[in-house]
Coordinates of C-alpha atoms in Angstrom, one line a residue:
Chain A
M1 CA 83.3 96.7 175.9
A2 CA 84.5 93.2 174.9
A3 CA 82.1 93.3 171.9
E4 CA 83.5 96.7 170.9
R5 CA 87.0 95.3 171.0
R6 CA 86.0 92.2 169.0
Y7 CA 84.4 94.6 166.5
I8 CA 87.5 96.8 166.2
G9 CA 89.7 93.7 165.9
A10 CA 87.5 92.3 163.1
L11 CA 87.6 95.7 161.4
C12 CA 91.4 95.8 161.6
G13 CA 91.6 92.3 160.3
A14 CA 89.4 93.1 157.3
L15 CA 91.4 96.3 156.6
A16 CA 94.7 94.3 156.8
A17 CA 93.3 91.7 154.4
I18 CA 92.2 94.4 151.9
L19 CA 95.6 96.0 152.1
A20 CA 97.3 92.7 151.5
V21 CA 95.1 91.9 148.5
T22 CA 95.7 95.4 147.1
A23 CA 99.4 95.2 147.6
Q24 CA 99.4 91.8 145.8
A25 CA 97.4 93.1 142.9
G26 CA 99.7 96.1 142.7
A27 CA 102.7 93.8 142.5
A28 CA 101.0 91.6 139.9
E29 CA 100.4 94.6 137.7
Q30 CA 103.9 95.8 137.9
D31 CA 106.0 95.3 134.8
A32 CA 108.9 92.9 134.9
R33 CA 112.4 94.5 134.7
I34 CA 114.6 93.8 131.7
E35 CA 117.0 92.1 134.2
D36 CA 114.2 89.5 134.8
F37 CA 114.6 88.3 131.2
F38 CA 118.3 87.9 131.3
G39 CA 119.3 84.2 130.7
T40 CA 119.2 81.5 128.1
Y41 CA 116.1 79.6 127.1
V42 CA 115.7 76.4 125.0
G43 CA 112.6 74.9 123.5
N44 CA 110.3 74.4 120.6
A45 CA 107.8 76.3 118.6
R46 CA 105.4 75.6 115.7
L47 CA 103.5 77.4 113.1
E48 CA 99.8 77.7 113.8
D49 CA 98.9 75.4 110.9
N50 CA 101.6 72.8 112.0
S51 CA 103.4 73.1 108.6
E52 CA 106.7 74.0 110.2
F53 CA 108.4 73.3 113.5
R54 CA 111.2 75.3 115.2
D55 CA 114.0 74.4 117.7
I56 CA 114.8 77.6 119.4
I57 CA 117.5 79.0 121.7
V58 CA 117.1 82.5 123.0
A59 CA 119.8 84.3 125.0
I60 CA 118.9 87.7 126.5
E61 CA 121.9 89.6 127.9
P62 CA 122.6 93.1 129.1
A63 CA 124.1 95.5 126.6
R64 CA 125.2 99.1 127.0
K65 CA 122.1 101.1 128.0
G66 CA 119.9 98.2 127.0
F67 CA 119.9 94.5 126.1
S68 CA 120.5 92.1 123.3
I69 CA 118.5 89.1 122.1
Y70 CA 120.3 86.3 120.4
T71 CA 118.0 83.8 118.7
S72 CA 119.1 80.5 117.0
T73 CA 116.3 78.8 115.1
V74 CA 116.3 75.4 113.4
I75 CA 113.4 75.2 110.9
R76 CA 112.1 71.8 110.1
K77 CA 109.1 70.3 108.4
G78 CA 108.9 67.1 110.4
P79 CA 109.9 65.6 113.7
V80 CA 113.5 64.8 112.6
R81 CA 116.2 67.5 112.4
A82 CA 118.9 65.6 110.5
V83 CA 117.2 65.6 107.1
P84 CA 118.4 67.2 103.8
G85 CA 117.3 70.8 103.5
V86 CA 117.0 71.5 107.2
K87 CA 117.3 75.3 107.7
W88 CA 119.0 77.2 110.4
R89 CA 119.4 80.9 111.2
A90 CA 120.8 83.0 114.0
E91 CA 120.5 86.7 114.7
T92 CA 121.2 89.2 117.4
Q93 CA 119.2 92.3 118.0
T94 CA 120.4 95.0 120.4
F95 CA 118.0 97.6 121.8
V96 CA 118.9 100.7 123.9
Q97 CA 116.6 102.7 126.1
S98 CA 115.0 105.5 124.0
A99 CA 114.1 109.0 125.1
V100 CA 110.6 107.7 125.7
P101 CA 110.0 105.9 129.0
H102 CA 109.3 102.2 128.7
L103 CA 110.5 102.1 125.1
Y104 CA 113.7 100.6 123.7
E105 CA 114.9 101.3 120.1
P106 CA 117.3 99.4 118.0
M107 CA 120.9 100.2 118.6
L108 CA 122.5 101.8 115.5
R109 CA 126.1 101.2 114.6
E110 CA 127.9 104.3 115.5
S111 CA 129.9 105.9 112.8
M112 CA 131.5 109.3 112.5
F113 CA 129.9 109.6 109.1
A114 CA 126.4 108.4 110.1
Q115 CA 123.8 110.9 111.1
R116 CA 121.2 109.7 113.5
R117 CA 117.7 110.3 112.3
S118 CA 114.3 109.0 113.3
P119 CA 112.9 106.3 111.0
N120 CA 110.1 107.6 108.8
L121 CA 107.3 105.0 108.4
L122 CA 105.9 106.9 105.4
N123 CA 109.2 107.0 103.6
G124 CA 109.7 103.2 103.5
D125 CA 111.7 102.9 106.7
T126 CA 111.1 100.0 109.1
V127 CA 110.2 101.3 112.5
A128 CA 111.2 98.9 115.3
W129 CA 111.0 99.1 119.0
A130 CA 110.7 97.0 122.2
S131 CA 108.8 97.4 125.4
I132 CA 107.9 95.4 128.5
R133 CA 104.2 95.0 129.4
G134 CA 103.6 92.9 132.5
R135 CA 105.8 89.8 132.1
T136 CA 106.0 90.1 128.4
L137 CA 108.9 91.6 126.4
G138 CA 107.6 92.7 123.1
V139 CA 109.7 93.4 120.0
Y140 CA 107.8 95.1 117.2
A141 CA 108.7 96.0 113.6
M142 CA 106.4 97.9 111.2
N143 CA 106.6 98.9 107.5
V144 CA 104.3 100.7 105.1
L145 CA 104.9 99.1 101.7
D146 CA 105.0 101.1 98.5
D147 CA 101.5 100.0 97.6
G148 CA 100.1 101.4 100.9
H149 CA 99.6 98.1 102.6
Y150 CA 101.3 97.7 106.0
E151 CA 103.1 94.9 107.7
L152 CA 103.5 94.6 111.5
R153 CA 105.6 91.9 113.0
V154 CA 105.1 91.1 116.7
Y155 CA 107.5 89.0 118.7
E156 CA 106.5 88.5 122.3
R157 CA 108.4 86.6 125.0
T158 CA 106.5 86.1 128.2
L159 CA 108.2 84.9 131.4
T160 CA 106.7 81.7 132.9
D161 CA 107.6 79.4 135.8
L162 CA 109.3 77.1 133.3
G163 CA 111.1 79.8 131.4
M164 CA 109.5 81.7 128.6
D165 CA 106.5 81.4 126.2
V166 CA 107.2 82.8 122.8
S167 CA 104.9 84.0 120.0
F168 CA 105.2 85.6 116.7
I169 CA 102.5 87.1 114.5
R170 CA 102.9 88.9 111.2
Y171 CA 100.0 91.1 110.3
R172 CA 99.4 92.3 106.8
D173 CA 96.8 95.1 106.7
G174 CA 95.4 94.0 110.0
V175 CA 95.1 90.3 109.1
A176 CA 97.3 87.8 110.8
V177 CA 99.0 86.0 107.9
R178 CA 101.6 84.0 109.9
E179 CA 101.5 82.8 113.5
L180 CA 104.0 80.9 115.6
S181 CA 104.0 79.9 119.2
G182 CA 106.3 77.9 121.5
I183 CA 107.4 77.0 125.0
L184 CA 111.0 77.5 126.2
A185 CA 112.7 76.4 129.4
R186 CA 115.3 78.5 131.2
A187 CA 118.5 76.7 130.7
K188 CA 121.4 76.3 133.2
E189 CA 124.9 76.6 132.0
D190 CA 126.6 73.2 132.0
Chain B
M1 CA 111.8 104.3 60.1
R2 CA 110.6 101.1 61.8
L3 CA 112.2 102.5 65.1
L4 CA 110.2 105.7 64.6
Y5 CA 106.9 103.8 64.3
C6 CA 107.9 101.9 67.3
F7 CA 108.4 105.1 69.4
I8 CA 105.1 106.5 68.1
A9 CA 103.3 103.3 69.0
M10 CA 104.9 103.4 72.5
G11 CA 103.8 107.0 72.9
L12 CA 100.2 106.2 71.9
A13 CA 100.2 103.3 74.3
L14 CA 101.4 105.5 77.2
M15 CA 98.8 108.2 76.4
A16 CA 96.1 105.5 76.3
A17 CA 97.3 104.0 79.6
G18 CA 97.8 107.4 81.2
P19 CA 94.2 108.2 82.4
A20 CA 93.8 104.6 83.7
A21 CA 97.2 104.8 85.5
F22 CA 96.3 108.1 87.2
A23 CA 92.6 107.4 87.8
Q24 CA 93.3 106.3 91.3
E25 CA 95.2 109.6 92.1
A26 CA 92.0 111.5 92.4
L27 CA 89.4 110.9 95.1
P28 CA 86.2 109.6 93.5
D29 CA 83.2 112.0 94.1
A30 CA 81.3 109.3 96.1
F31 CA 83.6 109.7 99.0
E32 CA 83.3 113.5 99.3
G33 CA 80.9 114.8 101.9
R34 CA 79.9 114.5 105.5
F35 CA 78.7 111.1 106.7
R36 CA 77.5 109.7 110.0
G37 CA 76.2 106.4 111.4
T38 CA 76.6 103.8 114.1
L39 CA 79.3 101.3 114.2
S40 CA 79.0 98.0 116.0
G41 CA 81.4 95.1 116.5
T42 CA 84.1 93.8 118.7
S43 CA 86.1 97.0 118.8
G44 CA 85.0 99.1 121.7
E45 CA 87.2 102.0 120.7
T46 CA 85.6 102.3 117.3
S47 CA 82.0 101.3 118.1
G48 CA 79.1 103.7 118.6
E49 CA 78.3 107.0 116.8
F50 CA 80.8 107.8 114.1
T51 CA 81.0 110.9 111.9
V52 CA 83.5 111.6 109.1
T53 CA 84.1 114.5 106.7
I54 CA 86.0 113.9 103.5
R55 CA 86.9 116.8 101.2
K56 CA 89.1 117.1 98.1
S57 CA 91.9 119.6 98.5
D58 CA 95.3 120.6 97.0
G59 CA 95.6 117.5 94.7
G60 CA 94.7 115.2 97.6
F61 CA 92.0 115.1 100.2
M62 CA 91.3 115.8 103.8
V63 CA 89.6 113.4 106.3
N64 CA 88.3 114.6 109.6
W65 CA 87.0 112.0 112.1
P66 CA 86.4 111.7 115.8
P67 CA 87.6 112.7 118.3
R68 CA 89.4 115.5 116.6
I69 CA 91.6 114.0 113.9
V70 CA 92.2 116.0 110.8
A71 CA 94.5 114.3 108.2
Q72 CA 95.5 116.1 105.0
F73 CA 96.5 113.5 102.4
E74 CA 98.6 114.1 99.3
P75 CA 99.8 111.7 96.6
A76 CA 102.7 109.6 97.9
G77 CA 104.3 108.9 94.5
H78 CA 102.7 105.5 94.0
P79 CA 99.3 105.1 92.2
G80 CA 96.4 105.2 94.7
V81 CA 98.6 105.8 97.7
F82 CA 98.5 109.0 99.8
K83 CA 100.3 110.2 102.9
T84 CA 100.4 113.2 105.2
R85 CA 103.1 115.8 104.9
E86 CA 104.0 115.8 108.6
K87 CA 107.2 114.0 109.7
S88 CA 106.3 110.7 111.1
K89 CA 107.6 110.5 114.7
V90 CA 105.8 107.3 115.5
L91 CA 108.2 106.3 118.3
E92 CA 107.6 109.5 120.1
G93 CA 103.9 108.7 120.3
N94 CA 102.7 110.8 117.4
P95 CA 100.0 109.1 115.3
V96 CA 100.8 108.5 111.6
Y97 CA 98.2 108.5 108.9
W98 CA 98.2 107.3 105.3
A99 CA 95.6 106.2 102.8
R100 CA 95.1 104.3 99.6
I101 CA 92.3 103.9 97.0
E102 CA 91.9 100.5 95.4
D103 CA 89.0 99.1 93.4
G104 CA 86.7 101.9 94.4
T105 CA 87.5 101.5 98.1
L106 CA 89.1 104.2 100.3
I107 CA 91.3 102.8 103.1
V108 CA 92.5 105.3 105.7
Y109 CA 95.2 104.0 108.1
S110 CA 96.2 105.3 111.6
A111 CA 99.2 103.9 113.5
Q112 CA 100.3 104.9 116.9
V113 CA 102.8 103.6 119.5
G114 CA 101.1 104.1 122.9
E115 CA 102.6 105.3 126.2
H116 CA 103.6 101.8 127.3
G117 CA 105.2 100.9 124.0
G118 CA 102.1 99.2 122.7
Y119 CA 100.7 99.6 119.2
H120 CA 97.4 100.7 117.8
V121 CA 96.8 100.3 114.1
D122 CA 93.5 101.0 112.5
N123 CA 92.2 100.5 109.0
F124 CA 89.1 102.5 108.1
I125 CA 87.7 100.9 105.0
Y126 CA 85.1 103.0 103.2
T127 CA 83.1 101.6 100.3
P128 CA 80.4 103.7 98.5
S129 CA 76.9 102.3 99.1
G130 CA 73.8 104.1 97.8
E131 CA 73.9 107.7 99.0
G132 CA 76.3 106.8 101.8
L133 CA 79.4 104.7 102.7
D134 CA 79.8 101.3 104.2
L135 CA 82.6 101.5 106.8
F136 CA 84.5 98.5 108.1
V137 CA 87.1 99.1 110.8
R138 CA 90.0 96.7 111.7
H139 CA 91.7 97.6 115.0
V140 CA 95.0 95.8 115.8
V141 CA 96.2 96.5 119.3
T142 CA 98.8 95.1 121.6
G143 CA 97.8 92.1 123.7
A144 CA 94.5 91.4 122.1
E145 CA 93.0 89.7 119.1
P146 CA 92.3 92.1 116.2
Q147 CA 89.0 93.8 116.6
I148 CA 86.5 94.7 113.9
S149 CA 83.5 96.9 113.7
S150 CA 81.3 98.0 110.9
G151 CA 78.3 100.1 110.0
K152 CA 76.5 102.1 107.4
L153 CA 77.3 105.9 107.2
N154 CA 74.6 108.2 105.7
R155 CA 75.4 111.4 104.0
Y156 CA 74.2 114.5 105.8
G157 CA 74.5 118.3 105.6
G158 CA 76.5 119.8 102.8

């Protein structure tokens, strides 16, 4: 009888362990929510061939039915920022939840004269979208050029313990022609 | 009078350039037929047995490849570039196809945004080789290095 109890106890323990591992795996597979990305991140990135370096600030904030990404980038060739010819650019992209689950599309400026239409990849339109896969927020833009070649730009921002890893790849006809990667820390407001 | 000669010369030059400029608008005969072979490489999705049927039709051409893809291509308005007539609703998950012919090579493209917002873009690059075609596939997919596979396709049937 005692042996039977021990056996049942061991069985229950094993089952509990299996359930715990399964639950953990399930949690790990779940996609992050867009809210998990909200915040400001500061850091550096570099081109794959080390020919350029970037100082980057990314701020991801809620927007109506979606989110916006502000990116400030200082582009430098060497370790020092304060040199003649240093470049800087800033842009804000806003995405709204599309009719397709898990997929965000660029927010269009609303105008009483503008008619909303789906972008047509084969008529020269840029097709852009964003989605969350695991802990990665991906922003994608694709064009088919007049000569039939295509370009695909992939911006990925992955949540880490420190803050966020960033990467950018530009594909031309399936070949990566520009690659950038970097590490950002989540910043606290001063 | 000099102006007239100039216009005549320009007209003759355009006539001479015409066939060359439009040569890529027609599918070369070497691509037409039914072909099959085995692809191997890093792309699991495009490795293994592969069959393709290519036929000229309505000023363009039709390509049929597994599993059940039939794409009807027509000239896109740029030399050597072809597109399908269907509206491209790529963000709604519908695949988009287009093609181009350059330097004797036919490249067929397929682009699709998957259920989870991921992308799949394939280049099928066909080059005539003997009685068949050499095929090189470049598969670009979310979250992975670009994958490639290749193989020799032999002409079969009619």
